[in-house]
Amino acid sequence: MKISIIGATGYTGAELLRILASHPAAEVLYITSESQPGTAINEIYPHLTRFYSKKLVSLAELEQIAKQSEVLFIGLPHGHAMEVGRKATAANPDIKIIDLGADYRFKDYAVYEQWYKVAHTHKEAQAVYGLTELKRSQVRGASIIGNPGCYTTASILALAPLVQHRLIDLATIIVDAKSGVSGAGRGLNLGAHFTEVFENVKAYNVAGHRHTPEIEAVLGELAGEDLVISFTPHLIPVARGILSTCYATLKQGVTAAAVDKAYNSLYGDEYFIRLLGPGGYPATKNTRGTNFCDLGWHIDQRTGRVVAVAAIDNLVKGAAGQAVQNMNVLFKLEERTGLDNAPLYP
Ligand SMILES: NC(=O)C1=CN([C@@H]2O[C@H](COP(=O)(O)OP(=O)(O)OC[C@H]3O[C@@H](n4cnc5c(N)ncnc54)[C@H](OP(=O)(O)O)[C@@H]3O)[C@@H](O)[C@H]2O)C=CC1
Ligand SMILES: CC(=O)N[C@@H](CCC(=O)OP(=O)(O)O)C(=O)O
C-alpha cells in the first residue's frame, strides 16, 4: 500500500515507520513535519537508518500527498487531524485515513468538544472506532478510523467481556492505570523531564482525564446503556507501557467459571490478546515493542469484586501497532502482517 504519515517526527509517527519498515506490503511515500521540513527522518531518529533516509515535507503538500496515497496515518496532537482529514478526503475520496489522535474517536461530537475543548470541524466524517478486536467488521469497510488512545485500549479490552456478558454492576467500575512517559509524546514538558520522573510515581488528571468519556462510550455501547466510571491515570518512570487494573462488583450469583467463559469466548481466537487466565499477572515488559495485550483476572471472594488487569505497549497496541493492524484489516491482509514480533526481554 502507498502510505503517508502526517506528523512523522512524533513518537507515534516514528513507531509507525519502525513497524512499516518490516511490513512487506507497505511503501511509505511521504512523511510530514511542520518544524523540520527538508530534514531526513533518520537524522532525527538514527534508529531508522538503513530503513529510511526520506526527507520530511510540509503539510502544505497535503493535496498532492493525498492524491498519491492509499493510506494516510495522522499522528498529530488532537484538534489538528480534522482539517487534515477533511482536505485529504476532498482531494482523494478513496483515501483511507487512520488517525492516532482523538479527533475521530467519538460518535457524539459534543462529548469530544466538551472534553477536548476543541470545535469539531469534520462532522460529516463517518468515522469508525478502531479497537480492532471489538470493531473489526466496521473497520473493514471504513474510510476514516479513529484509532483508540493508549489507556483506553488496555482498559476497554480488560472490561469488555465482563460488560458484554452482563457479569458486573456497571455503576461500580474503577480503572486505575499506569503509563510510561512516552505516552506524553516527544514534546518537552516539565512533567516528562527525567529528574521529575525518575524514582517517582504520581497520579494526574484525577476525575477529569479525557480517556474517561472514551472508555464510557465504548463500554456503554457494549452494555446497551449509559455508564460512568472512575478513571485514574498515573505516570511511572519507564519509557513505554500501559498497565490498567480494573475493578467492578460481580452481579449476584456470577461464578468464576462464567468470568473465564466470558474472556475465552470474546478473545479465545484473538492472536494479539494473550489470556493469562484467572490469577494471571500481566506485566508491561512482556508486551514491550509488540502489539500484544496481556490479560489476567482475579475474583476477590471477600469483596465480591472482579479485578481485571491488562498490559500493552502504549506506542504499539496503544497506537501505531493497532493502526497498522487496522490497515491490514482494511486491505484484507493477514492481520499480524508486519506486527508478529516477540518483545525484547529483559
Ligand atoms: N504517545 C502515545 O503513547 C500515544 C499518543 N496518541 C496520540 O497520537 C497523537 C500523536 O502522539 P505523539 O506521537 O505521542 O505526539 P508527539 O508530541 O510525539 O508528536 C506530535 C507530532 O505532531 C506534530 N505537531 C505538533 N504540533 C503541531 C501543530 N500545531 N501542527 C501540526 N503538527 C504539529 C509534530 O511535528 P513537527 O513539530 O515536526 O511538525 C509531531 O510530529 C496525539 O494525538 C496523541 O494524543 C495516541 C495513543 C498513544
Ligand atoms: C503519559 C501521558 O501523558 N499520556 C497521555 C495519553 C496519550 C494519549 O493516548 O492521548 P490521546 O487520547 O489524546 O490520543 C495523557 O494522559 O494525556
Tab-separated table of C-alpha atoms in Angstrom, residues 189-317:
chain	number	residue	atom	x	y	z
A	189	ASN	CA	7.438	19.365	29.142
A	190	LEU	CA	8.356	19.559	32.815
A	191	GLY	CA	6.176	16.603	33.754
A	192	ALA	CA	8.181	14.370	31.402
A	193	HIS	CA	11.587	15.753	32.498
A	194	PHE	CA	13.971	12.991	33.643
A	195	THR	CA	14.627	14.360	37.136
A	196	GLU	CA	10.882	14.858	37.661
A	197	VAL	CA	10.024	11.340	36.516
A	198	PHE	CA	12.977	9.244	37.783
A	199	GLU	CA	12.257	7.452	41.108
A	200	ASN	CA	8.748	8.896	41.128
A	201	VAL	CA	5.177	7.626	40.590
A	202	LYS	CA	2.239	10.016	40.540
A	203	ALA	CA	-1.462	10.249	39.734
A	204	TYR	CA	-2.697	13.051	37.474
A	205	ASN	CA	-5.914	14.413	35.965
A	206	VAL	CA	-7.851	12.569	38.675
A	207	ALA	CA	-11.605	12.551	37.957
A	208	GLY	CA	-11.027	14.511	34.773
A	209	HIS	CA	-8.899	12.632	32.244
A	210	ARG	CA	-10.023	12.778	28.589
A	211	HIS	CA	-9.920	8.999	28.293
A	212	THR	CA	-12.823	8.703	30.737
A	213	PRO	CA	-15.591	9.513	28.192
A	214	GLU	CA	-13.920	7.331	25.544
A	215	ILE	CA	-13.983	4.285	27.834
A	216	GLU	CA	-17.551	5.113	28.942
A	217	ALA	CA	-18.786	5.498	25.352
A	218	VAL	CA	-17.388	2.160	24.158
A	219	LEU	CA	-18.403	0.154	27.240
A	220	GLY	CA	-21.796	1.865	27.262
A	221	GLU	CA	-22.371	0.777	23.655
A	222	LEU	CA	-21.449	-2.799	24.627
A	223	ALA	CA	-23.758	-2.642	27.652
A	224	GLY	CA	-26.624	-1.045	25.735
A	225	GLU	CA	-26.884	1.620	28.409
A	226	ASP	CA	-25.020	4.740	29.564
A	227	LEU	CA	-22.486	4.236	32.327
A	228	VAL	CA	-19.921	6.256	34.223
A	229	ILE	CA	-16.582	5.070	35.567
A	230	SER	CA	-13.839	6.313	37.834
A	231	PHE	CA	-10.567	6.513	35.886
A	232	THR	CA	-7.252	7.497	37.466
A	233	PRO	CA	-4.077	7.675	35.316
A	234	HIS	CA	-0.582	7.529	36.802
A	235	LEU	CA	2.823	8.353	35.355
A	236	ILE	CA	5.531	5.761	36.055
A	237	PRO	CA	9.293	6.018	35.448
A	238	VAL	CA	9.516	3.832	32.327
A	239	ALA	CA	9.623	4.793	28.660
A	240	ARG	CA	6.870	2.506	27.399
A	241	GLY	CA	3.941	0.562	28.770
A	242	ILE	CA	0.377	0.773	29.997
A	243	LEU	CA	-0.841	-1.324	32.935
A	244	SER	CA	-4.550	-0.956	33.539
A	245	THR	CA	-6.068	-2.517	36.685
A	246	CYS	CA	-9.867	-2.536	36.502
A	247	TYR	CA	-12.297	-3.247	39.358
A	248	ALA	CA	-16.037	-3.985	39.369
A	249	THR	CA	-18.553	-5.708	41.621
A	250	LEU	CA	-19.808	-9.013	40.253
A	251	LYS	CA	-23.544	-9.424	39.966
A	252	GLN	CA	-25.157	-11.802	42.447
A	253	GLY	CA	-24.529	-15.436	41.560
A	254	VAL	CA	-21.865	-14.823	38.906
A	255	THR	CA	-19.340	-17.650	39.114
A	256	ALA	CA	-15.615	-17.752	38.352
A	257	ALA	CA	-16.428	-20.147	35.530
A	258	ALA	CA	-18.749	-17.557	33.975
A	259	VAL	CA	-15.973	-14.964	34.088
A	260	ASP	CA	-13.463	-17.378	32.497
A	261	LYS	CA	-16.012	-18.204	29.789
A	262	ALA	CA	-16.588	-14.525	29.032
A	263	TYR	CA	-12.881	-13.843	28.406
A	264	ASN	CA	-12.338	-17.018	26.417
A	265	SER	CA	-15.379	-16.555	24.205
A	266	LEU	CA	-14.538	-12.955	23.326
A	267	TYR	CA	-10.777	-13.337	22.923
A	268	GLY	CA	-10.042	-17.054	22.582
A	269	ASP	CA	-9.334	-16.723	18.853
A	270	GLU	CA	-7.607	-13.341	19.017
A	271	TYR	CA	-3.908	-13.584	18.172
A	272	PHE	CA	-2.923	-10.314	19.847
A	273	ILE	CA	-4.900	-10.876	23.030
A	274	ARG	CA	-2.898	-13.244	25.250
A	275	LEU	CA	-5.135	-14.571	28.016
A	276	LEU	CA	-3.080	-15.276	31.140
A	277	GLY	CA	-6.323	-16.517	32.686
A	278	PRO	CA	-7.597	-16.423	36.264
A	279	GLY	CA	-4.748	-15.482	38.599
A	280	GLY	CA	-2.616	-14.167	35.724
A	281	TYR	CA	-0.376	-11.140	36.243
A	282	PRO	CA	0.187	-9.128	33.047
A	283	ALA	CA	3.387	-7.063	33.018
A	284	THR	CA	4.339	-4.293	30.609
A	285	LYS	CA	7.806	-5.744	29.949
A	286	ASN	CA	6.235	-8.830	28.352
A	287	THR	CA	4.470	-6.713	25.715
A	288	ARG	CA	7.192	-4.077	25.171
A	289	GLY	CA	7.632	-3.298	21.482
A	290	THR	CA	4.809	-5.655	20.452
A	291	ASN	CA	1.144	-5.425	19.509
A	292	PHE	CA	0.110	-7.900	22.209
A	293	CYS	CA	-2.329	-7.193	25.019
A	294	ASP	CA	-1.845	-9.480	28.021
A	295	LEU	CA	-4.968	-10.031	30.142
A	296	GLY	CA	-5.384	-11.607	33.586
A	297	TRP	CA	-8.308	-11.572	36.035
A	298	HIS	CA	-8.915	-12.354	39.689
A	299	ILE	CA	-12.115	-12.939	41.700
A	300	ASP	CA	-11.941	-11.400	45.161
A	301	GLN	CA	-14.415	-13.541	47.145
A	302	ARG	CA	-14.136	-11.267	50.206
A	303	THR	CA	-15.376	-8.173	48.402
A	304	GLY	CA	-17.367	-9.810	45.577
A	305	ARG	CA	-15.299	-7.912	43.041
A	306	VAL	CA	-13.521	-8.969	39.858
A	307	VAL	CA	-10.099	-7.403	39.225
A	308	ALA	CA	-9.067	-7.435	35.552
A	309	VAL	CA	-5.529	-6.429	34.541
A	310	ALA	CA	-4.252	-5.531	31.065
A	311	ALA	CA	-0.726	-4.744	29.858
A	312	ILE	CA	0.173	-3.221	26.476
A	313	ASP	CA	2.880	-1.091	24.891
A	314	ASN	CA	1.318	2.379	24.590
A	315	LEU	CA	3.112	3.089	21.306
A	316	VAL	CA	2.264	-0.260	19.702
A	317	LYS	CA	-1.112	-1.785	20.629
